[in-house]
XYZ file of C-alpha atoms in Angstrom:
489
model
C 0.000 0.000 0.000
C 2.855 2.364 0.845
C 4.483 1.728 -2.580
C 1.158 2.474 -4.286
C 0.853 5.759 -2.451
C 4.373 6.817 -3.346
C 3.873 6.021 -7.055
C 0.562 7.803 -6.890
C 2.149 10.933 -5.485
C 4.689 10.942 -8.340
C 2.319 10.197 -11.203
C -0.698 12.239 -10.150
C 0.473 15.590 -11.499
C 1.267 14.039 -14.853
C -1.959 12.103 -15.205
C -4.060 14.988 -13.852
C -5.437 12.795 -11.035
C -5.495 13.167 -7.337
C -3.670 10.832 -4.980
C -6.932 9.383 -3.800
C -7.934 8.486 -7.337
C -4.677 6.628 -7.975
C -3.829 4.892 -4.766
C -6.662 5.411 -2.290
C -10.366 4.595 -1.923
C -12.907 6.106 -4.267
C -14.724 9.170 -3.105
C -18.121 10.274 -4.457
C -17.712 12.468 -7.467
C -18.853 16.028 -7.237
C -19.693 18.036 -10.253
C -17.874 21.302 -10.328
C -18.061 24.056 -12.847
C -15.286 23.780 -15.515
C -12.505 26.296 -15.270
C -9.592 26.842 -17.630
C -6.101 25.687 -16.412
C -2.671 25.161 -18.028
C -2.058 21.867 -19.897
C 0.910 21.013 -17.607
C 1.456 22.336 -14.141
C 4.788 23.604 -12.877
C 5.199 20.421 -10.873
C 4.691 18.330 -14.030
C 7.309 20.242 -16.003
C 9.818 19.888 -13.163
C 9.209 16.164 -12.975
C 9.713 15.707 -16.755
C 12.984 17.635 -16.652
C 14.271 15.439 -13.826
C 13.161 12.308 -15.697
C 14.996 13.407 -18.852
C 18.136 13.985 -16.837
C 17.947 10.435 -15.527
C 17.548 9.103 -19.088
C 20.563 11.067 -20.384
C 22.775 9.962 -17.516
C 21.772 6.327 -18.054
C 22.530 6.592 -21.796
C 26.018 8.058 -21.479
C 27.103 5.819 -18.616
C 25.795 2.568 -20.087
C 28.164 -0.417 -20.474
C 29.347 -0.488 -24.131
C 28.634 -3.434 -26.353
C 31.886 -5.419 -26.460
C 31.312 -6.508 -30.039
C 31.351 -2.891 -31.198
C 34.744 -2.075 -29.660
C 37.851 -3.014 -31.643
C 40.135 -5.161 -29.504
C 42.839 -7.824 -29.803
C 40.284 -10.586 -29.443
C 37.454 -9.196 -31.501
C 38.639 -7.222 -34.521
C 37.850 -9.486 -37.456
C 36.082 -6.657 -39.206
C 39.439 -4.827 -39.356
C 41.477 -7.784 -40.666
C 42.357 -8.470 -44.296
C 40.642 -11.343 -46.067
C 42.227 -14.648 -45.132
C 43.434 -13.361 -41.762
C 40.530 -14.563 -39.621
C 42.930 -16.223 -37.171
C 44.723 -12.955 -36.522
C 47.566 -10.705 -37.560
C 51.310 -10.565 -36.856
C 53.490 -7.669 -35.845
C 57.139 -7.860 -36.980
C 59.703 -6.351 -34.647
C 62.233 -3.949 -36.124
C 65.269 -5.542 -34.506
C 68.639 -3.788 -34.398
C 70.637 -4.797 -37.495
C 73.213 -6.637 -35.386
C 70.633 -9.419 -34.927
C 69.830 -10.040 -38.603
C 71.093 -8.062 -41.587
C 74.555 -7.434 -40.117
C 74.963 -11.186 -39.658
C 73.745 -11.776 -43.192
C 76.300 -9.344 -44.612
C 79.157 -11.131 -42.831
C 78.618 -13.927 -45.315
C 82.341 -14.660 -45.703
C 82.548 -15.566 -42.016
C 79.508 -17.851 -41.684
C 81.102 -21.047 -42.952
C 84.734 -22.099 -42.438
C 84.789 -23.930 -45.786
C 83.011 -21.629 -48.230
C 81.545 -18.156 -48.650
C 77.796 -17.838 -48.113
C 77.457 -14.508 -49.930
C 75.597 -16.004 -52.897
C 72.926 -17.286 -50.536
C 71.891 -13.690 -49.847
C 70.859 -13.029 -53.422
C 67.205 -12.710 -54.451
C 65.766 -12.270 -50.976
C 67.570 -15.292 -49.568
C 66.690 -17.645 -52.440
C 70.270 -17.560 -53.739
C 71.521 -17.291 -57.336
C 69.263 -18.347 -60.248
C 69.600 -22.043 -61.090
C 70.405 -21.477 -64.769
C 72.142 -24.854 -64.881
C 68.723 -26.522 -64.751
C 67.945 -25.395 -68.294
C 66.887 -28.508 -70.161
C 66.066 -30.312 -66.919
C 62.951 -28.333 -65.941
C 60.372 -26.796 -68.310
C 61.662 -23.593 -69.878
C 58.609 -21.557 -68.838
C 59.294 -22.061 -65.139
C 63.104 -21.992 -65.159
C 63.078 -18.466 -63.573
C 61.384 -19.994 -60.509
C 64.451 -22.100 -59.650
C 67.307 -20.929 -57.413
C 70.254 -22.529 -55.624
C 68.787 -21.907 -52.171
C 70.863 -22.690 -49.090
C 69.018 -25.228 -46.954
C 69.937 -23.337 -43.745
C 68.763 -19.927 -45.000
C 65.195 -20.257 -43.722
C 65.501 -17.354 -41.278
C 66.200 -14.962 -44.140
C 63.449 -16.462 -46.310
C 60.856 -16.234 -43.524
C 61.817 -12.671 -42.615
C 61.427 -11.470 -46.203
C 58.106 -13.265 -46.541
C 56.886 -11.852 -43.250
C 57.601 -8.273 -44.333
C 55.215 -8.780 -47.279
C 52.712 -11.025 -45.510
C 49.067 -10.096 -46.017
C 48.360 -10.694 -42.322
C 51.154 -8.450 -41.117
C 49.969 -5.496 -39.053
C 51.817 -2.260 -38.371
C 49.781 -1.749 -35.178
C 51.192 -3.880 -32.351
C 48.225 -3.218 -30.076
C 45.974 -5.157 -32.472
C 48.388 -8.022 -33.217
C 47.578 -11.615 -32.376
C 51.254 -12.602 -32.455
C 54.701 -11.018 -32.626
C 57.511 -12.188 -34.924
C 61.141 -11.787 -33.850
C 63.318 -11.688 -37.021
C 66.478 -12.934 -35.302
C 68.881 -14.813 -37.611
C 69.970 -17.074 -34.793
C 71.160 -19.846 -37.107
C 73.554 -17.429 -38.800
C 74.664 -16.022 -35.451
C 75.428 -19.445 -34.009
C 76.715 -21.015 -37.225
C 79.655 -18.645 -37.203
C 80.850 -20.182 -33.907
C 80.005 -23.878 -34.282
C 83.426 -24.787 -35.634
C 86.827 -23.678 -34.501
C 88.175 -22.639 -31.133
C 85.178 -20.706 -29.801
C 83.891 -20.579 -26.249
C 80.386 -21.286 -25.043
C 80.113 -17.631 -24.070
C 80.837 -16.548 -27.653
C 78.163 -18.887 -29.010
C 75.611 -17.493 -26.562
C 76.421 -13.780 -26.912
C 74.030 -12.810 -29.749
C 71.222 -14.833 -28.168
C 71.636 -13.171 -24.786
C 71.818 -9.685 -26.297
C 68.685 -10.264 -28.410
C 66.699 -11.544 -25.431
C 67.833 -8.568 -23.373
C 66.540 -6.262 -26.107
C 63.190 -7.953 -26.637
C 62.460 -8.216 -22.906
C 62.577 -4.432 -22.736
C 59.741 -4.141 -25.270
C 56.334 -3.381 -23.786
C 54.588 -5.961 -25.952
C 56.826 -8.694 -24.579
C 56.136 -7.558 -21.023
C 52.399 -7.917 -21.550
C 52.593 -11.695 -22.016
C 56.171 -12.567 -21.055
C 56.725 -13.676 -24.654
C 53.819 -16.139 -24.765
C 52.460 -14.575 -27.981
C 55.885 -14.322 -29.652
C 57.554 -16.538 -32.243
C 60.727 -16.835 -34.292
C 62.289 -19.082 -36.912
C 65.250 -21.439 -36.392
C 67.018 -22.003 -39.691
C 69.150 -24.819 -38.291
C 68.302 -28.040 -36.454
C 66.866 -27.598 -32.978
C 69.834 -29.484 -31.526
C 72.167 -26.610 -32.434
C 70.336 -24.479 -29.844
C 70.072 -26.929 -26.936
C 73.482 -27.025 -25.278
C 73.030 -28.311 -21.718
C 76.249 -27.128 -20.066
C 78.641 -24.186 -20.177
C 81.499 -26.448 -21.222
C 83.330 -24.905 -24.189
C 83.589 -28.343 -25.776
C 79.814 -28.866 -25.889
C 78.045 -28.267 -29.200
C 75.941 -25.254 -30.060
C 74.279 -22.597 -27.951
C 71.905 -22.935 -25.004
C 69.466 -20.463 -26.586
C 66.369 -22.660 -26.174
C 67.249 -23.394 -22.559
C 67.499 -19.704 -21.626
C 64.658 -18.733 -19.230
C 63.240 -16.047 -21.540
C 62.637 -18.618 -24.299
C 60.342 -20.848 -22.272
C 57.115 -19.332 -23.701
C 58.167 -18.537 -27.272
C 56.883 -20.540 -30.269
C 59.700 -21.732 -32.558
C 59.473 -22.691 -36.206
C 62.333 -25.061 -36.987
C 63.466 -27.206 -39.921
C 63.793 -30.009 -37.359
C 61.994 -29.904 -34.044
C 62.336 -31.714 -30.741
C 59.300 -34.013 -30.844
C 58.724 -33.668 -27.087
C 58.718 -29.867 -27.154
C 55.142 -28.558 -27.651
C 56.396 -25.056 -28.474
C 58.266 -26.182 -31.587
C 56.720 -26.562 -35.029
C 58.693 -28.291 -37.780
C 58.560 -26.536 -41.152
C 60.032 -27.697 -44.490
C 63.579 -26.858 -45.449
C 63.729 -24.288 -48.250
C 63.965 -26.175 -51.549
C 65.262 -24.820 -54.862
C 61.805 -24.354 -56.435
C 60.051 -21.049 -55.648
C 56.925 -20.781 -57.825
C 55.859 -17.313 -58.858
C 52.221 -18.173 -59.551
C 49.783 -21.041 -59.294
C 50.400 -21.780 -62.956
C 54.071 -22.472 -62.149
C 52.971 -25.100 -59.651
C 50.453 -26.674 -62.016
C 52.981 -26.856 -64.839
C 55.541 -28.512 -62.594
C 52.989 -30.990 -61.231
C 52.011 -31.952 -64.764
C 55.670 -32.347 -65.704
C 56.500 -34.736 -62.846
C 53.315 -36.753 -63.365
C 54.225 -37.411 -66.991
C 57.899 -38.065 -66.338
C 59.110 -41.432 -67.603
C 61.055 -42.996 -64.760
C 63.776 -45.471 -65.623
C 65.033 -46.442 -62.147
C 63.250 -48.207 -59.318
C 64.930 -46.116 -56.643
C 67.600 -43.479 -56.057
C 70.050 -42.718 -53.297
C 71.618 -39.276 -52.948
C 74.267 -39.420 -50.244
C 77.728 -40.589 -49.407
C 79.435 -42.948 -47.061
C 80.736 -41.350 -43.838
C 83.877 -43.272 -43.048
C 84.389 -41.734 -39.608
C 81.042 -42.999 -38.311
C 80.988 -46.555 -37.002
C 78.314 -48.736 -38.621
C 77.376 -45.841 -40.879
C 73.861 -46.485 -42.169
C 74.378 -44.431 -45.294
C 77.195 -46.792 -46.224
C 74.740 -49.712 -46.108
C 72.329 -47.888 -48.405
C 75.127 -47.022 -50.791
C 76.209 -50.670 -50.917
C 72.679 -51.831 -51.771
C 72.323 -49.136 -54.411
C 75.646 -49.761 -56.146
C 74.986 -53.513 -56.055
C 71.879 -52.965 -58.239
C 72.925 -50.467 -60.947
C 70.033 -51.547 -63.164
C 67.528 -50.569 -60.440
C 69.193 -47.787 -58.429
C 70.416 -44.313 -59.368
C 73.223 -43.099 -57.086
C 74.646 -39.598 -56.557
C 77.724 -39.859 -54.339
C 77.860 -36.752 -52.137
C 81.127 -37.864 -50.576
C 82.884 -37.168 -53.887
C 81.045 -34.011 -54.947
C 79.134 -31.195 -53.293
C 75.446 -31.909 -52.961
C 74.490 -28.596 -51.353
C 73.860 -26.473 -54.438
C 74.656 -26.159 -58.106
C 74.263 -29.905 -58.740
C 71.708 -30.816 -61.397
C 72.424 -34.526 -60.856
C 70.311 -34.587 -57.678
C 67.104 -33.384 -59.306
C 67.693 -35.592 -62.345
C 68.158 -38.677 -60.161
C 64.901 -38.052 -58.306
C 63.007 -37.285 -61.517
C 64.133 -40.587 -63.017
C 63.258 -42.792 -60.003
C 60.036 -44.168 -58.567
C 61.394 -44.169 -55.004
C 64.131 -42.293 -53.137
C 65.969 -43.510 -50.034
C 65.899 -41.018 -47.161
C 68.106 -41.883 -44.176
C 68.574 -39.380 -41.395
C 70.872 -36.424 -42.066
C 72.866 -34.387 -39.556
C 69.811 -34.764 -37.345
C 66.767 -36.936 -38.009
C 65.751 -34.868 -41.039
C 67.369 -33.658 -44.263
C 66.472 -31.273 -47.069
C 66.704 -34.166 -49.511
C 63.294 -35.397 -48.302
C 61.638 -32.387 -49.912
C 63.905 -32.378 -52.964
C 62.831 -35.972 -53.533
C 59.086 -35.371 -53.179
C 59.267 -32.151 -55.184
C 60.458 -34.340 -58.078
C 57.487 -36.687 -57.669
C 59.585 -39.493 -56.216
C 58.182 -41.570 -53.332
C 60.304 -41.298 -50.142
C 61.533 -44.388 -48.304
C 62.133 -43.694 -44.597
C 64.093 -45.638 -41.992
C 63.397 -43.389 -38.969
C 59.890 -42.193 -38.108
C 61.272 -38.859 -36.915
C 62.570 -38.087 -40.397
C 59.088 -36.979 -41.474
C 56.132 -38.631 -39.731
C 56.746 -36.983 -36.343
C 57.959 -33.705 -37.813
C 55.964 -32.171 -40.633
C 52.341 -32.975 -39.780
C 50.995 -29.776 -41.358
C 52.800 -30.340 -44.649
C 52.563 -34.050 -45.499
C 49.607 -36.460 -45.670
C 48.331 -37.739 -42.325
C 48.542 -41.396 -43.408
C 52.216 -42.280 -44.060
C 51.406 -45.321 -46.170
C 49.608 -43.189 -48.763
C 52.753 -41.336 -49.845
C 55.789 -43.182 -48.479
C 57.440 -46.494 -47.584
C 58.849 -47.285 -44.154
C 61.548 -49.910 -43.647
C 62.969 -50.066 -40.168
C 66.714 -49.525 -40.183
C 67.320 -52.656 -38.131
C 65.825 -54.764 -40.940
C 68.295 -53.235 -43.372
C 71.173 -53.882 -40.981
C 70.015 -57.495 -40.748
C 70.124 -57.967 -44.499
C 66.675 -57.001 -45.798
C 66.857 -56.196 -49.510
C 65.464 -52.725 -50.192
C 65.105 -53.609 -53.848
C 62.892 -56.599 -53.092
C 60.687 -54.552 -50.771
C 60.143 -51.854 -53.390
C 59.577 -54.337 -56.203
C 56.669 -55.655 -54.140
C 54.660 -52.517 -54.931
C 52.504 -52.833 -58.059
C 52.374 -50.144 -60.751
C 48.889 -48.977 -59.768
C 49.897 -48.628 -56.133
C 53.037 -46.718 -57.105
C 50.928 -44.411 -59.278
C 48.521 -43.697 -56.393
C 51.381 -42.942 -54.011
C 53.067 -40.675 -56.526
C 49.836 -38.774 -57.091
C 49.574 -38.094 -53.367
C 53.174 -36.807 -53.313
C 52.512 -34.567 -56.312
C 49.294 -33.268 -54.753
C 51.246 -32.047 -51.718
C 54.020 -30.228 -53.598
C 52.451 -26.757 -53.059
C 52.409 -27.381 -49.309
C 56.167 -27.793 -48.853
C 57.653 -25.253 -51.279
C 58.165 -21.534 -50.608
C 56.762 -19.277 -53.309
C 58.299 -16.053 -54.586
C 56.573 -13.103 -52.836
C 57.883 -10.574 -55.361
C 55.349 -11.690 -57.948
C 52.322 -10.261 -56.142
C 48.988 -11.859 -55.273
C 49.145 -14.778 -57.685
C 51.170 -16.916 -55.279
C 49.866 -20.355 -54.346
C 49.208 -21.214 -50.697
C 52.654 -22.489 -49.778
C 54.635 -23.758 -46.783
C 54.978 -20.259 -45.332
C 51.217 -19.608 -45.474
C 50.461 -22.987 -43.905
C 52.987 -22.394 -41.123
C 51.648 -18.921 -40.329
C 48.010 -20.002 -40.392
C 48.818 -22.910 -38.106
C 50.695 -20.797 -35.582
C 48.015 -18.098 -35.563
C 45.360 -20.753 -34.945
C 47.434 -21.973 -32.016
C 47.664 -18.484 -30.539
C 43.975 -17.798 -31.106
C 42.961 -21.104 -29.528
C 45.223 -20.527 -26.538
C 43.868 -17.014 -26.037
C 40.245 -18.151 -26.197
C 40.901 -20.967 -23.738
C 42.995 -18.812 -21.453
C 46.160 -20.849 -21.959
C 48.231 -17.739 -22.602
C 47.128 -16.233 -19.314
C 45.950 -12.685 -18.818
C 47.938 -10.097 -20.675
C 48.958 -7.125 -18.607
C 47.680 -3.742 -19.707
C 50.312 -1.747 -21.575
C 50.220 2.028 -21.389
C-alpha cells in the first residue's frame, strides 16, 4: 500500500489525477463548474525535466557493447581477407641481430663463402644450370637456395605477408626476425667458447624483454624461426667443448613458439617446417605446370640414393644404403655426395629423383634432411628408416597417413640384411601411381613461393605455417592458456 501511495504521489500531477484516485479509496464524485487551467502544471514540467536527466545519464554511462569495440580478441572486421585467425606484428630488430649477420657472409662457414645465398631475398643465385632439366617456362622460378637460409626467407616473406599489421596493439602474435642460425653457425666450428656462441642470443633476449609488448605476455604470444636443427640451440652445459648454444634453454625462451626445420618431438612449443627447396613458384600456374611435368615423367630407375658414405662414423647407415644401391645399378640411381658437393649447383640430384620411382631417405645431420623435400618435389616416393625423419615432424605439410605417400623400412631390418630392392619391387604399378599422385598433390604445401610476384602466389609452406601458428595463438587465447595479458600504457 505504501508503494502504491508513493507512485501515486509521483504520477498524479502528470496524469491529472489526485492521490486518492490513484492509490486510495474512491470518493463520491462532485460536479464542479469547468474552469480553464494550463495543460501542464509547474510540478509536471519539473518532474519531466528530472526524468529526462535520468535518461541522459543512463545513456552516457551505459556499459558499451563489447562486439562494437575493436580489440585484440574481436577485430575481425578490421582484418584483411584470409586473416581470420589474426595478424602478426614484426619487430624492427637492431641490425646486429639479422642483416649485419647476413652481410658477414664470408665468415659464416669455415669452408666456403655464403654470400651467394643472400641473393634474391635469400633464395640464392638463379639455377640457370637446370635449363633442359625443368620446363623452360618455369626456369626463372628455380634458385640454388641454401638449406639453412630459412631465417632470411621467412623474414622477407613476413615483411610482405598479407596478415602483417603495423599496429602492435591489435596483433595476435609477434615475430622476432632474429637470424639465430647465422649467429650461431659462425661459432660452431673452430676454437670458440660457449660464451661466444651465446652472446648474440643473450643480447637479443635482453633487447626484446625491454619491449612493452613482450612484457604484456612474457613472450607467450611471440615466435621466431630457427634455420638450423633444434639441436644446435640446446646445449646443456657451459662447457666450451659442448656443441651449439643454449638459446632454447634460456629462461626467456620458455614461452616462445619456434618454427624449426627439425623440431624436438617432445617440445610442444616447436613446429617443424620444411627446409627451403630450390623451387620457388611465382604463380599457381608455375605449380600446375611442374605438377604436370613430374606426373608425366618417364622414370627409368626403381629407386635413387643421394648421399655418401661417412667413413668416420661406425656402422654408418648411409654406407649400407650405398652398398645396396651400387649392387643394383640396373635398379638404383646413385649420386655420391662424398665425392662431390650436394648442397647447391648440382643438377644430378634433381635428375636422379626425376628418373626414379622411389628415393631412399636416411637421417641427415639430425633426423631430417632437405633431400626429403627435394625428392618429393620431383614426384619421387620417399623411403624412410626413422619415423622422426618426417612422420613426427611435418604434420601440417605431409599427408596424415604415411602409407599413402611413403614407404617405411625399419633400419634394423636393413642392418640385418633385408633387400630394399625386393621390398620396393613388391609394390605394383597402380599402387606406385597412387602414391606418386599423393606426393605430387602435396608439392604446393612444402615449397616456398616467390613473394615478389604479387597476389598470384599459391598457398605455400609459409602460409600454412603462419596459419597454423596463428590458430594456435587464437585457440590458446580463447581458452585462457596464454594467461591474462597485462595492460600496456
